[in-house]
């Protein structure tokens, strides 16, 4: 459990609600093993929790306080030792929330944690949902530096599970990744296309039906508003674009689960932690509204 003094650090800084009365549960998973460049993703969950305790819980856009729907904060998953074992523990933690009928909200840590969540999702729901990935990267490598379970291979593993994947904010991949995707008949919507098309949200969700899993890699946001991540990329989504996409997704699709990953806090720079906390809180509010 994350602690400040003797107090439990909960999302929003509220007294820990009764688990049974909650609609969502935060699962911190500070995994950091395969990060490529900048380090610090292990500190992401704590930074988001700390920032969330200082944000206003009334959401001026949604005109409500989403926290009132009940958001429980679990102790962090043990992410020491082999990645495969950490993913098993993450899968079990997510599965427990799905069984209880709560929305699992996984907090990374590196993007690899998503694999554990998706395994739990497939176990419960089969493959009848689509993964929506806010991300600068396609994460479509077969392996990365010999490792199949890596932040750079997450969506390849999702495809292998039989899941559909769509991206928002994609702007970085290898030639092999895009060639592989095209062989599958998949053409991602690139960030530069988003910036050139006022109707991009429609394009991003065109033909999509059924429930979704939301994977929010914080580097999907532009590096100008989100430099606190291991591989910051220029040309990403603005705060407003990310919100427009989330709003449409949550209005049209049932969200079965979500994660927020890859925040690597910069010492003394709380703005980015705050941005991540507010993005997560906005997503929760939109999901609650969508399923009321
Ligand atoms: Mn990424």
XYZ file of N, CA and C and ligand atoms in Angstrom:
877
model
N 0.841 -1.206 0.000
C 0.000 0.000 0.000
C 0.868 1.244 0.000
N 0.461 2.209 -0.813
C 1.181 3.483 -0.826
C 0.787 4.279 0.414
N 1.746 4.776 1.109
C 1.446 5.460 2.361
C 2.078 6.840 2.390
N 1.361 7.793 2.953
C 1.983 9.065 3.320
C 1.781 9.150 4.821
N 2.872 9.095 5.565
C 2.737 8.977 7.011
C 1.984 7.691 7.302
N 0.929 7.774 8.080
C 0.155 6.573 8.388
C -1.126 6.524 7.561
N -1.283 7.495 6.649
C -2.522 7.561 5.864
C -2.390 6.770 4.568
N -3.461 6.075 4.201
C -3.490 5.415 2.899
C -3.675 6.490 1.832
N -2.850 6.429 0.791
C -2.969 7.393 -0.297
C -3.983 6.842 -1.302
N -5.150 7.447 -1.322
C -6.213 6.980 -2.211
C -6.320 7.910 -3.409
N -6.927 7.401 -4.490
C -7.163 8.262 -5.641
C -8.139 9.363 -5.235
N -7.785 10.590 -5.542
C -8.605 11.739 -5.164
C -8.389 12.198 -3.741
N -7.582 11.452 -2.984
C -7.307 11.835 -1.605
C -8.495 11.708 -0.676
N -9.481 10.938 -1.101
C -10.699 10.773 -0.287
C -10.498 9.628 0.702
N -11.298 9.599 1.778
C -11.240 8.420 2.651
C -11.554 7.166 1.840
N -10.828 6.093 2.091
C -11.055 4.860 1.331
C -12.520 4.423 1.470
N -13.254 4.340 0.352
C -14.660 3.930 0.436
C -14.773 2.418 0.661
N -15.965 1.979 0.998
C -16.192 0.535 1.115
C -16.083 -0.088 -0.279
N -15.305 -1.131 -0.383
C -15.064 -1.760 -1.681
C -16.369 -2.160 -2.366
N -17.301 -2.701 -1.592
C -18.549 -3.219 -2.175
C -19.377 -2.113 -2.809
N -19.188 -0.879 -2.359
C -20.014 0.219 -2.870
C -19.366 0.924 -4.054
N -18.206 0.446 -4.490
C -17.456 1.162 -5.531
C -17.763 0.633 -6.929
N -17.704 1.524 -7.896
C -17.898 1.145 -9.302
C -16.583 0.918 -10.017
N -15.507 1.410 -9.442
C -14.194 1.264 -10.080
C -13.153 1.003 -9.009
N -12.074 0.349 -9.400
C -10.997 0.079 -8.463
C -9.656 0.313 -9.142
N -8.832 1.124 -8.509
C -7.491 1.434 -9.000
C -6.529 0.325 -8.564
N -5.762 -0.164 -9.526
C -4.772 -1.208 -9.258
C -3.396 -0.676 -9.660
N -2.605 -0.175 -8.706
C -1.266 0.315 -9.060
C -0.332 -0.857 -9.373
N 0.362 -0.738 -10.495
C 1.291 -1.804 -10.916
C 2.577 -1.145 -11.426
N 3.496 -0.809 -10.503
C 4.660 0.012 -10.865
C 5.779 -0.767 -11.557
N 5.395 -1.563 -12.537
C 6.375 -2.381 -13.265
C 7.313 -1.495 -14.089
N 8.604 -1.729 -13.956
C 9.575 -1.037 -14.803
C 10.773 -1.958 -15.005
N 10.734 -2.652 -16.107
C 11.799 -3.620 -16.400
C 12.379 -3.375 -17.785
N 11.479 -3.155 -18.769
C 11.933 -3.143 -20.165
C 11.923 -1.753 -20.789
N 11.797 -0.712 -19.956
C 11.731 0.659 -20.465
C 12.984 0.973 -21.301
N 12.780 1.668 -22.429
C 13.846 1.854 -23.410
C 14.812 2.982 -23.081
N 14.292 4.131 -22.702
C 15.077 5.366 -22.791
C 15.068 6.064 -21.435
N 14.134 6.996 -21.225
C 14.052 7.627 -19.916
C 13.478 6.654 -18.907
N 13.984 6.718 -17.693
C 13.492 5.804 -16.661
C 12.547 6.530 -15.715
N 11.880 5.762 -14.872
C 11.059 6.359 -13.824
C 9.603 5.974 -13.841
N 9.203 5.088 -14.777
C 7.786 4.708 -14.859
C 7.305 4.008 -13.589
N 8.225 3.419 -12.844
C 7.824 2.755 -11.601
C 7.226 3.745 -10.606
N 7.609 5.021 -10.757
C 7.116 6.041 -9.827
C 5.799 6.661 -10.296
N 5.323 6.226 -11.475
C 4.106 6.799 -12.046
C 2.876 6.693 -11.165
N 2.568 5.492 -10.674
C 1.341 5.360 -9.874
C 1.319 6.284 -8.655
N 2.433 6.327 -7.939
C 2.487 7.169 -6.737
C 2.316 8.638 -7.095
N 2.954 9.060 -8.205
C 2.853 10.469 -8.629
C 1.415 10.818 -9.019
N 0.750 9.898 -9.701
C -0.642 10.149 -10.102
C -1.540 10.220 -8.870
N -1.320 9.313 -7.938
C -2.131 9.323 -6.719
C -1.914 10.614 -5.940
N -0.657 11.027 -5.815
C -0.352 12.255 -5.071
C -0.992 13.461 -5.743
N -0.868 13.539 -7.078
C -1.470 14.666 -7.804
C -2.988 14.642 -7.676
N -3.560 13.440 -7.741
C -5.024 13.330 -7.692
C -5.577 13.841 -6.360
N -4.762 13.724 -5.315
C -5.205 14.185 -4.002
C -5.278 15.704 -3.939
N -4.691 16.372 -4.932
C -4.681 17.830 -4.952
C -5.554 18.430 -6.046
N -6.247 17.592 -6.801
C -7.103 18.146 -7.863
C -8.522 18.338 -7.331
N -9.249 19.231 -7.981
C -10.654 19.418 -7.642
C -11.432 18.179 -8.059
N -12.292 17.704 -7.202
C -13.038 16.480 -7.509
C -14.338 16.781 -8.249
N -14.711 18.052 -8.305
C -15.803 18.476 -9.180
C -15.219 18.652 -10.574
N -15.820 17.998 -11.563
C -15.371 18.114 -12.948
C -16.259 19.122 -13.654
N -15.659 20.222 -14.063
C -16.448 21.328 -14.616
C -17.035 20.995 -15.980
N -16.429 20.085 -16.703
C -16.963 19.696 -18.013
C -18.157 18.752 -17.839
N -18.014 17.816 -16.937
C -19.070 16.820 -16.728
C -20.126 17.312 -15.745
N -19.834 18.406 -15.080
C -20.731 19.010 -14.099
C -21.164 18.006 -13.030
N -20.209 17.285 -12.512
C -20.474 16.342 -11.425
C -19.138 15.997 -10.760
N -19.212 15.228 -9.708
C -17.999 14.748 -9.034
C -17.917 13.234 -9.216
N -17.208 12.795 -10.249
C -17.164 11.360 -10.555
C -16.725 10.486 -9.378
N -15.941 11.048 -8.476
C -15.448 10.264 -7.345
C -16.609 9.739 -6.492
N -17.768 10.439 -6.562
C -18.931 10.026 -5.770
C -19.468 8.665 -6.206
N -19.078 8.206 -7.394
C -19.522 6.888 -7.862
C -18.767 5.765 -7.148
N -17.729 6.129 -6.427
C -16.982 5.135 -5.660
C -15.772 4.619 -6.416
N -14.612 5.067 -5.997
C -13.354 4.614 -6.604
C -12.469 4.078 -5.475
N -12.260 2.796 -5.471
C -11.449 2.154 -4.448
C -9.982 2.147 -4.898
N -9.071 2.266 -3.958
C -7.652 2.210 -4.295
C -7.004 0.999 -3.638
N -6.602 0.062 -4.457
C -5.917 -1.121 -3.937
C -4.457 -0.824 -3.622
N -3.858 -1.662 -2.798
C -2.411 -1.639 -2.638
C -1.761 -2.072 -3.935
N -0.500 -1.722 -4.084
C 0.118 -1.996 -5.379
C 0.421 -3.486 -5.555
N 0.355 -3.899 -6.809
C 0.711 -5.271 -7.173
C 2.223 -5.428 -7.032
N 2.646 -6.573 -6.537
C 4.083 -6.867 -6.459
C 4.626 -7.055 -7.880
N 5.474 -6.123 -8.298
C 6.016 -6.184 -9.662
C 7.524 -6.429 -9.647
N 8.008 -7.031 -8.564
C 9.420 -7.428 -8.541
C 9.542 -8.832 -9.131
N 10.727 -9.185 -9.561
C 10.947 -10.525 -10.107
C 10.623 -10.594 -11.582
N 10.518 -11.815 -12.127
C 10.303 -11.979 -13.571
C 9.021 -11.300 -14.056
N 9.089 -10.710 -15.256
C 7.934 -10.005 -15.819
C 6.730 -10.938 -15.932
N 6.971 -12.173 -16.368
C 5.859 -13.114 -16.567
C 5.080 -13.314 -15.269
N 5.801 -13.352 -14.152
C 5.123 -13.544 -12.863
C 4.372 -12.285 -12.435
N 4.951 -11.128 -12.716
C 4.245 -9.875 -12.416
C 2.948 -9.795 -13.215
N 3.016 -10.213 -14.487
C 1.820 -10.155 -15.335
C 0.743 -11.105 -14.819
N 1.156 -12.228 -14.264
C 0.173 -13.155 -13.669
C -0.527 -12.508 -12.479
N 0.243 -11.782 -11.667
C -0.364 -11.119 -10.508
C -1.293 -9.989 -10.957
N -0.887 -9.264 -12.001
C -1.744 -8.191 -12.532
C -3.038 -8.794 -13.095
N -2.883 -9.878 -13.841
C -4.059 -10.548 -14.403
C -5.035 -10.948 -13.301
N -4.508 -11.506 -12.221
C -5.365 -11.950 -11.111
C -6.064 -10.760 -10.457
N -5.337 -9.652 -10.304
C -5.926 -8.467 -9.672
C -7.041 -7.882 -10.543
N -6.824 -7.851 -11.852
C -7.849 -7.333 -12.772
C -9.039 -8.286 -12.819
N -8.744 -9.570 -12.865
C -9.821 -10.574 -12.923
C -10.728 -10.463 -11.705
N -10.157 -10.211 -10.543
C -10.956 -10.102 -9.314
C -11.953 -8.948 -9.421
N -11.530 -7.851 -10.036
C -12.438 -6.707 -10.202
C -13.533 -7.010 -11.213
N -13.168 -7.686 -12.293
C -14.181 -8.044 -13.299
C -15.226 -8.968 -12.683
N -14.769 -9.935 -11.886
C -15.683 -10.863 -11.225
C -16.633 -10.116 -10.297
N -16.102 -9.087 -9.632
C -16.915 -8.319 -8.678
C -17.808 -7.294 -9.367
N -17.659 -7.141 -10.682
C -18.493 -6.199 -11.415
C -18.010 -4.759 -11.333
N -16.763 -4.575 -10.905
C -16.195 -3.227 -10.869
C -15.328 -2.984 -12.101
N -15.175 -1.712 -12.430
C -14.307 -1.316 -13.536
C -12.858 -1.396 -13.063
N -12.027 -2.251 -13.690
C -10.613 -2.266 -13.311
C -9.867 -1.103 -13.943
N -9.076 -0.401 -13.118
C -8.303 0.763 -13.577
C -6.849 0.504 -13.205
N -6.108 0.015 -14.177
C -4.723 -0.387 -13.934
C -3.797 0.811 -14.132
N -2.930 1.052 -13.165
C -1.985 2.168 -13.236
C -0.558 1.658 -13.352
N 0.072 1.878 -14.535
C 1.485 1.536 -14.681
C 2.335 2.701 -14.237
N 3.595 2.502 -14.197
C 4.325 1.384 -14.734
C 4.414 1.446 -16.268
N 5.263 0.579 -16.757
C 5.457 0.523 -18.197
C 4.269 -0.161 -18.874
N 4.168 0.029 -20.185
C 2.990 -0.405 -20.934
C 2.776 -1.918 -20.895
N 3.840 -2.639 -20.609
C 3.770 -4.098 -20.534
C 2.633 -4.588 -19.621
N 2.293 -3.806 -18.604
C 1.249 -4.237 -17.646
C -0.076 -4.519 -18.348
N -0.297 -3.859 -19.487
C -1.561 -4.026 -20.221
C -1.792 -5.483 -20.619
N -0.710 -6.207 -20.875
C -0.851 -7.609 -21.281
C -1.571 -8.416 -20.188
N -1.223 -8.155 -18.931
C -1.881 -8.848 -17.825
C -3.364 -8.531 -17.780
N -3.687 -7.264 -17.971
C -5.093 -6.846 -17.958
C -5.862 -7.484 -19.106
N -5.259 -7.493 -20.293
C -5.966 -8.035 -21.463
C -6.205 -9.537 -21.315
N -5.267 -10.230 -20.701
C -5.491 -11.665 -20.464
C -6.706 -11.883 -19.567
N -6.829 -11.053 -18.538
C -8.001 -11.166 -17.657
C -9.281 -10.812 -18.406
N -9.188 -9.807 -19.268
C -10.367 -9.389 -20.041
C -10.822 -10.497 -20.981
N -9.870 -11.118 -21.668
C -10.203 -12.181 -22.626
C -10.759 -13.401 -21.882
N -10.172 -13.667 -20.724
C -10.643 -14.786 -19.911
C -12.124 -14.601 -19.578
N -12.514 -13.368 -19.302
C -13.901 -13.120 -18.885
C -14.843 -12.868 -20.059
N -14.374 -12.101 -21.032
C -15.267 -11.630 -22.098
C -14.995 -12.263 -23.456
N -13.972 -13.108 -23.558
C -13.578 -13.565 -24.877
C -12.974 -12.428 -25.668
N -13.053 -12.508 -26.993
C -12.393 -11.493 -27.822
C -13.393 -10.507 -28.434
N -14.564 -10.416 -27.849
C -15.604 -9.548 -28.400
C -15.499 -8.101 -27.970
N -14.279 -7.619 -27.802
C -14.079 -6.205 -27.499
C -12.842 -5.724 -28.253
N -12.729 -4.417 -28.408
C -11.612 -3.832 -29.151
C -10.715 -3.046 -28.193
N -9.422 -3.127 -28.425
C -8.462 -2.348 -27.629
C -8.260 -0.993 -28.312
N -8.527 0.071 -27.590
C -8.262 1.421 -28.092
C -7.030 1.944 -27.381
N -6.010 2.241 -28.151
C -4.708 2.583 -27.583
C -4.354 4.030 -27.867
N -4.411 4.855 -26.827
C -3.831 6.197 -26.918
C -2.334 6.016 -26.751
N -1.573 6.307 -27.787
C -0.154 5.956 -27.731
C 0.580 6.611 -28.897
N 1.779 7.090 -28.637
C 2.636 7.556 -29.733
C 3.131 6.390 -30.570
N 3.125 5.210 -29.969
C 3.779 4.047 -30.576
C 2.770 2.960 -30.925
N 3.086 2.224 -31.973
C 2.211 1.104 -32.345
C 2.405 -0.081 -31.396
N 3.575 -0.210 -30.799
C 3.882 -1.349 -29.899
C 3.579 -2.678 -30.587
N 4.027 -2.791 -31.822
C 3.633 -3.916 -32.678
C 4.819 -4.829 -32.979
N 5.909 -4.674 -32.238
C 7.073 -5.531 -32.499
C 6.793 -6.962 -32.051
N 7.377 -7.904 -32.807
C 7.293 -9.312 -32.425
C 8.037 -9.538 -31.103
N 9.227 -8.966 -31.023
C 9.954 -8.963 -29.748
C 10.808 -7.701 -29.708
N 11.312 -7.384 -28.536
C 12.147 -6.202 -28.410
C 13.362 -6.577 -27.579
N 14.526 -6.489 -28.213
C 15.771 -6.928 -27.580
C 15.615 -8.346 -27.033
N 14.936 -9.172 -27.836
C 14.783 -10.581 -27.498
C 13.648 -10.881 -26.530
N 12.967 -9.854 -26.080
C 11.919 -10.035 -25.065
C 10.538 -9.885 -25.704
N 9.700 -10.927 -25.576
C 8.357 -10.864 -26.150
C 7.392 -10.075 -25.271
N 7.678 -10.028 -23.968
C 6.829 -9.278 -23.046
C 7.515 -7.965 -22.714
N 7.252 -6.956 -23.550
C 7.940 -5.674 -23.454
C 6.950 -4.566 -23.766
N 7.303 -3.366 -23.332
C 6.452 -2.205 -23.625
C 6.293 -1.995 -25.127
N 7.254 -2.472 -25.920
C 7.238 -2.231 -27.372
C 6.504 -3.326 -28.144
N 5.962 -4.314 -27.443
C 5.312 -5.455 -28.104
C 3.864 -5.652 -27.676
N 3.364 -4.736 -26.848
C 2.076 -4.947 -26.169
C 0.922 -5.193 -27.144
N 0.826 -4.352 -28.169
C -0.333 -4.473 -29.052
C -0.170 -5.649 -30.034
N 1.069 -6.081 -30.270
C 1.282 -7.319 -31.030
C 0.706 -8.507 -30.256
N 0.965 -8.504 -28.943
C 0.408 -9.571 -28.093
C -1.128 -9.499 -28.086
N -1.659 -8.280 -28.102
C -3.124 -8.122 -28.130
C -3.703 -8.718 -29.414
N -3.052 -8.437 -30.550
C -3.505 -9.010 -31.828
C -3.465 -10.537 -31.760
N -2.405 -11.063 -31.167
C -2.268 -12.517 -31.057
C -3.370 -13.139 -30.203
N -3.885 -12.359 -29.255
C -5.010 -12.845 -28.436
C -6.303 -12.871 -29.239
N -6.259 -12.308 -30.448
C -7.457 -12.270 -31.286
C -8.237 -10.983 -31.159
N -7.619 -9.986 -30.548
C -8.306 -8.716 -30.312
C -8.064 -7.735 -31.447
N -9.059 -6.917 -31.737
C -8.870 -5.782 -32.631
C -8.185 -4.663 -31.859
N -7.358 -3.886 -32.567
C -6.648 -2.767 -31.941
C -6.798 -1.532 -32.820
N -7.076 -0.404 -32.186
C -7.053 0.883 -32.897
C -6.254 1.887 -32.075
N -5.598 2.800 -32.789
C -4.723 3.757 -32.121
C -5.261 5.177 -32.218
N -4.860 5.990 -31.249
C -5.055 7.438 -31.331
C -3.727 8.085 -30.967
N -3.208 8.909 -31.855
C -1.960 9.625 -31.565
C -0.706 8.924 -32.053
N -0.860 7.841 -32.830
C 0.320 7.058 -33.259
C 1.204 7.891 -34.173
N 2.497 7.858 -33.919
C 3.448 8.636 -34.732
C 4.857 8.091 -34.646
N 5.024 6.854 -34.255
C 6.371 6.304 -34.133
C 6.310 4.782 -34.209
N 7.028 4.225 -35.194
C 7.126 2.769 -35.283
C 8.296 2.409 -36.193
N 8.642 1.143 -36.230
C 9.693 0.676 -37.130
C 9.066 0.295 -38.470
N 9.904 0.192 -39.488
C 9.430 -0.249 -40.803
C 8.793 -1.634 -40.704
N 9.410 -2.516 -39.918
C 8.874 -3.878 -39.769
C 7.479 -3.862 -39.153
N 7.252 -2.955 -38.196
C 5.940 -2.897 -37.545
C 4.852 -2.508 -38.534
N 5.113 -1.491 -39.338
C 4.068 -1.039 -40.258
C 3.879 -2.061 -41.375
N 4.964 -2.695 -41.797
C 4.821 -3.739 -42.828
C 3.981 -4.902 -42.303
N 4.233 -5.282 -41.063
C 3.449 -6.362 -40.461
C 1.968 -5.984 -40.393
N 1.705 -4.757 -39.935
C 0.311 -4.327 -39.803
C -0.401 -4.347 -41.142
N 0.289 -3.858 -42.159
C -0.331 -3.802 -43.487
C -0.583 -5.198 -44.033
N 0.307 -6.124 -43.692
C 0.047 -7.523 -44.076
C -1.252 -8.032 -43.446
N -1.567 -7.488 -42.270
C -2.808 -7.876 -41.578
C -4.011 -7.090 -42.113
N -3.751 -6.182 -43.042
C -4.849 -5.368 -43.577
C -5.243 -4.230 -42.646
N -4.320 -3.848 -41.767
C -4.604 -2.784 -40.800
C -3.761 -1.563 -41.131
N -4.413 -0.409 -41.233
C -3.710 0.850 -41.475
C -4.042 1.778 -40.307
N -3.055 2.113 -39.490
C -3.358 2.980 -38.342
C -3.699 4.393 -38.778
N -4.483 5.080 -37.958
C -4.712 6.514 -38.144
C -3.555 7.225 -37.461
N -2.757 7.942 -38.260
C -1.567 8.587 -37.710
C -1.897 9.944 -37.112
N -1.032 10.363 -36.195
C -1.226 11.670 -35.546
C -1.229 12.800 -36.575
N -0.361 12.710 -37.614
C -0.327 13.811 -38.592
C -1.633 13.879 -39.379
N -2.299 12.734 -39.551
C -3.615 12.737 -40.210
C -4.670 13.355 -39.289
N -4.533 13.073 -38.000
C -5.444 13.647 -37.004
C -5.384 15.171 -37.050
N -4.157 15.692 -37.095
C -3.997 17.149 -37.064
C -4.500 17.805 -38.354
N -4.623 17.024 -39.421
C -5.057 17.587 -40.707
C -6.551 17.409 -40.956
N -7.256 16.752 -40.039
C -8.645 16.379 -40.298
C -9.532 16.743 -39.114
N -10.361 17.769 -39.261
C -11.235 18.158 -38.147
C -12.215 17.049 -37.742
N -12.467 16.111 -38.650
C -13.396 15.009 -38.349
C -12.669 13.726 -37.950
N -11.470 13.879 -37.406
C -10.643 12.697 -37.146
C -11.256 11.749 -36.128
N -12.025 12.272 -35.179
C -12.613 11.380 -34.167
C -13.559 10.387 -34.851
N -14.306 10.900 -35.845
C -15.194 10.013 -36.602
C -14.388 8.932 -37.321
N -13.285 9.352 -37.908
C -12.424 8.379 -38.607
C -11.845 7.360 -37.635
N -11.470 7.841 -36.468
C -10.845 6.956 -35.479
C -11.809 5.865 -35.017
N -13.107 6.184 -35.026
C -14.094 5.239 -34.490
C -14.995 4.647 -35.572
N -14.679 4.968 -36.816
C -15.499 4.530 -37.948
C -15.669 3.003 -37.957
N -16.923 2.576 -38.042
C -17.195 1.140 -38.164
C -16.978 0.344 -36.896
N -16.618 1.016 -35.836
C -16.347 0.313 -34.576
C -17.661 0.054 -33.843
N -17.842 -1.173 -33.396
C -19.026 -1.476 -32.595
C -18.609 -2.340 -31.420
N -19.482 -2.407 -30.417
C -19.221 -3.259 -29.270
C -18.357 -2.591 -28.221
N -18.097 -3.321 -27.144
C -17.341 -2.757 -26.023
C -15.856 -2.604 -26.331
N -15.199 -1.821 -25.492
C -13.776 -1.528 -25.705
C -13.005 -1.639 -24.391
N -11.703 -1.810 -24.544
C -10.753 -1.647 -23.439
C -9.880 -0.457 -23.798
N -9.713 0.462 -22.870
C -8.959 1.691 -23.118
C -7.565 1.575 -22.520
N -6.559 1.660 -23.368
C -5.189 1.684 -22.880
C -4.617 3.075 -23.133
N -4.394 3.807 -22.064
C -3.953 5.195 -22.182
C -2.464 5.282 -21.865
N -1.656 5.213 -22.911
C -0.225 5.459 -22.761
C -0.053 6.975 -22.795
N 0.492 7.515 -21.718
C 0.518 8.974 -21.567
C 1.347 9.636 -22.661
N 2.226 8.858 -23.338
C 3.012 9.470 -24.416
C 2.202 9.678 -25.697
N 0.932 9.258 -25.683
C 0.041 9.627 -26.785
C -0.158 11.134 -26.837
N -0.122 11.769 -25.655
C -0.175 13.232 -25.606
C 1.111 13.804 -26.189
N 1.015 15.007 -26.717
C 2.191 15.658 -27.285
C 3.269 15.867 -26.215
N 4.520 15.734 -26.625
C 5.615 15.865 -25.653
C 5.672 17.265 -25.047
N 5.063 18.252 -25.719
C 5.027 19.602 -25.159
C 4.171 19.699 -23.912
N 3.103 18.907 -23.855
C 2.263 18.914 -22.651
C 2.504 17.680 -21.797
N 3.340 16.765 -22.285
C 3.663 15.563 -21.515
C 5.105 15.109 -21.776
N 6.053 15.868 -21.214
C 7.447 15.447 -21.360
C 7.852 14.352 -20.369
N 6.991 14.083 -19.386
C 7.364 13.165 -18.298
C 7.039 11.729 -18.670
N 7.759 11.224 -19.655
C 7.546 9.850 -20.093
C 8.832 9.361 -20.749
N 8.997 8.054 -20.802
C 10.278 7.484 -21.209
C 10.684 7.802 -22.633
N 9.700 7.846 -23.545
C 10.003 8.116 -24.947
C 9.052 9.195 -25.474
N 9.303 10.450 -25.072
C 8.428 11.550 -25.499
C 8.570 11.810 -26.997
N 7.451 11.998 -27.671
C 7.447 12.206 -29.124
C 6.711 13.496 -29.456
N 7.271 14.305 -30.357
C 6.554 15.508 -30.800
C 5.374 15.139 -31.702
N 4.484 16.102 -31.879
C 3.392 15.901 -32.841
C 2.217 15.109 -32.309
N 2.108 15.011 -30.999
C 1.042 14.189 -30.412
C -0.244 14.938 -30.167
N -1.148 14.291 -29.436
C -2.463 14.873 -29.201
C -2.377 15.992 -28.170
N -3.186 17.005 -28.400
C -3.349 18.058 -27.403
C -4.288 17.544 -26.312
N -4.362 18.282 -25.227
C -5.314 17.958 -24.150
C -6.737 17.909 -24.717
N -7.059 18.891 -25.557
C -8.417 18.971 -26.099
C -8.702 17.812 -27.047
N -7.717 17.444 -27.858
C -7.926 16.317 -28.780
C -8.117 15.008 -28.021
N -7.307 14.806 -26.992
C -7.447 13.587 -26.202
C -8.823 13.531 -25.542
N -9.278 14.677 -25.072
C -10.599 14.732 -24.441
C -11.718 14.481 -25.442
N -11.574 15.033 -26.645
C -12.609 14.825 -27.665
C -12.729 13.344 -28.020
N -11.589 12.696 -28.133
C -11.563 11.267 -28.451
C -12.193 10.452 -27.314
N -11.770 10.735 -26.075
C -12.313 10.012 -24.919
C -13.819 10.216 -24.796
N -14.258 11.444 -25.053
C -15.679 11.756 -24.922
C -16.502 10.932 -25.906
N -16.031 10.868 -27.150
C -16.757 10.094 -28.166
C -16.717 8.603 -27.847
N -15.564 8.123 -27.463
C -15.429 6.695 -27.137
C -16.411 6.309 -26.037
N -16.422 7.086 -24.966
C -17.220 6.713 -23.791
C -18.713 6.927 -24.019
N -19.061 7.832 -24.939
C -20.477 8.050 -25.246
C -21.034 6.919 -26.101
N -20.172 6.294 -26.904
C -20.660 5.325 -27.899
C -20.380 3.881 -27.533
N -19.416 3.667 -26.646
C -18.972 2.294 -26.391
C -18.922 2.009 -24.900
N -19.305 0.809 -24.550
C -19.114 0.375 -23.171
C -17.614 0.161 -22.945
N -17.085 0.743 -21.900
C -15.665 0.572 -21.561
C -15.573 -0.500 -20.465
N -14.921 -1.595 -20.789
C -14.879 -2.741 -19.871
C -13.739 -2.638 -18.871
N -12.743 -1.847 -19.218
C -11.590 -1.691 -18.336
C -10.648 -0.681 -18.942
N -9.711 -0.187 -18.143
C -8.752 0.762 -18.703
C -7.446 0.739 -17.922
N -6.431 1.282 -18.573
C -5.177 1.491 -17.881
C -4.602 2.834 -18.277
N -3.736 3.353 -17.422
C -2.947 4.542 -17.731
C -1.503 4.195 -17.397
N -0.623 4.333 -18.392
C 0.741 3.821 -18.246
C 1.778 4.829 -18.732
N 3.026 4.568 -18.342
C 4.217 5.233 -18.879
C 4.457 6.654 -18.385
N 3.736 7.103 -17.342
C 4.146 8.365 -16.737
C 5.447 8.120 -15.977
N 6.462 8.894 -16.296
C 7.746 8.824 -15.584
C 7.987 10.203 -14.980
N 7.569 10.402 -13.745
C 7.564 11.749 -13.159
C 8.931 12.421 -13.206
N 8.921 13.725 -13.448
C 10.148 14.517 -13.423
C 10.206 15.221 -12.068
N 11.321 15.065 -11.386
C 11.443 15.606 -10.032
C 11.142 17.100 -10.018
N 10.271 17.502 -9.137
C 9.958 18.915 -8.970
C 9.013 19.482 -10.009
N 8.559 18.649 -10.948
C 7.678 19.108 -12.035
C 6.326 18.405 -11.904
N 5.468 18.946 -11.081
C 4.216 18.257 -10.788
C 3.152 18.440 -11.873
N 3.389 19.356 -12.812
C 2.349 19.633 -13.818
C 1.984 18.377 -14.604
N 2.974 17.556 -14.921
C 2.717 16.386 -15.760
C 1.977 15.301 -14.970
N 2.339 15.192 -13.676
C 1.612 14.253 -12.812
C 0.146 14.662 -12.741
N -0.044 15.963 -12.629
C -1.395 16.513 -12.530
C -2.164 16.265 -13.829
N -1.478 16.435 -14.957
C -2.109 16.182 -16.265
C -2.574 14.729 -16.358
N -1.708 13.819 -15.929
C -2.058 12.397 -15.991
C -3.231 12.086 -15.061
N -3.202 12.667 -13.863
C -4.281 12.421 -12.894
C -5.613 12.943 -13.421
N -5.558 14.121 -14.040
C -6.813 14.688 -14.558
C -7.315 13.930 -15.778
N -6.402 13.450 -16.607
C -6.839 12.646 -17.757
C -7.545 11.378 -17.272
N -6.957 10.747 -16.272
C -7.569 9.533 -15.732
C -8.926 9.840 -15.094
N -8.982 10.927 -14.357
C -10.234 11.288 -13.687
C -11.314 11.645 -14.704
N -10.926 12.364 -15.764
C -11.874 12.693 -16.823
C -12.387 11.421 -17.496
N -11.469 10.485 -17.736
C -11.877 9.218 -18.354
C -12.866 8.483 -17.454
N -12.584 8.450 -16.161
C -13.497 7.772 -15.236
C -14.870 8.436 -15.262
N -14.885 9.755 -15.236
C -16.151 10.482 -15.258
C -16.940 10.198 -16.521
N -16.254 10.171 -17.651
C -16.915 9.898 -18.937
C -17.440 8.464 -18.979
N -16.681 7.530 -18.424
C -17.118 6.135 -18.410
C -18.335 5.982 -17.510
N -18.300 6.591 -16.333
C -19.445 6.506 -15.425
C -20.689 7.093 -16.079
N -20.498 8.232 -16.754
C -21.637 8.872 -17.411
C -22.178 7.994 -18.531
N -21.262 7.368 -19.253
C -21.669 6.538 -20.387
C -22.446 5.312 -19.980
N -22.228 4.825 -18.774
C -22.861 3.565 -18.373
C -23.924 3.774 -17.310
N -24.286 5.034 -17.032
C -25.338 5.290 -16.025
C -26.673 4.746 -16.482
Mn 4.087 4.609 -26.071
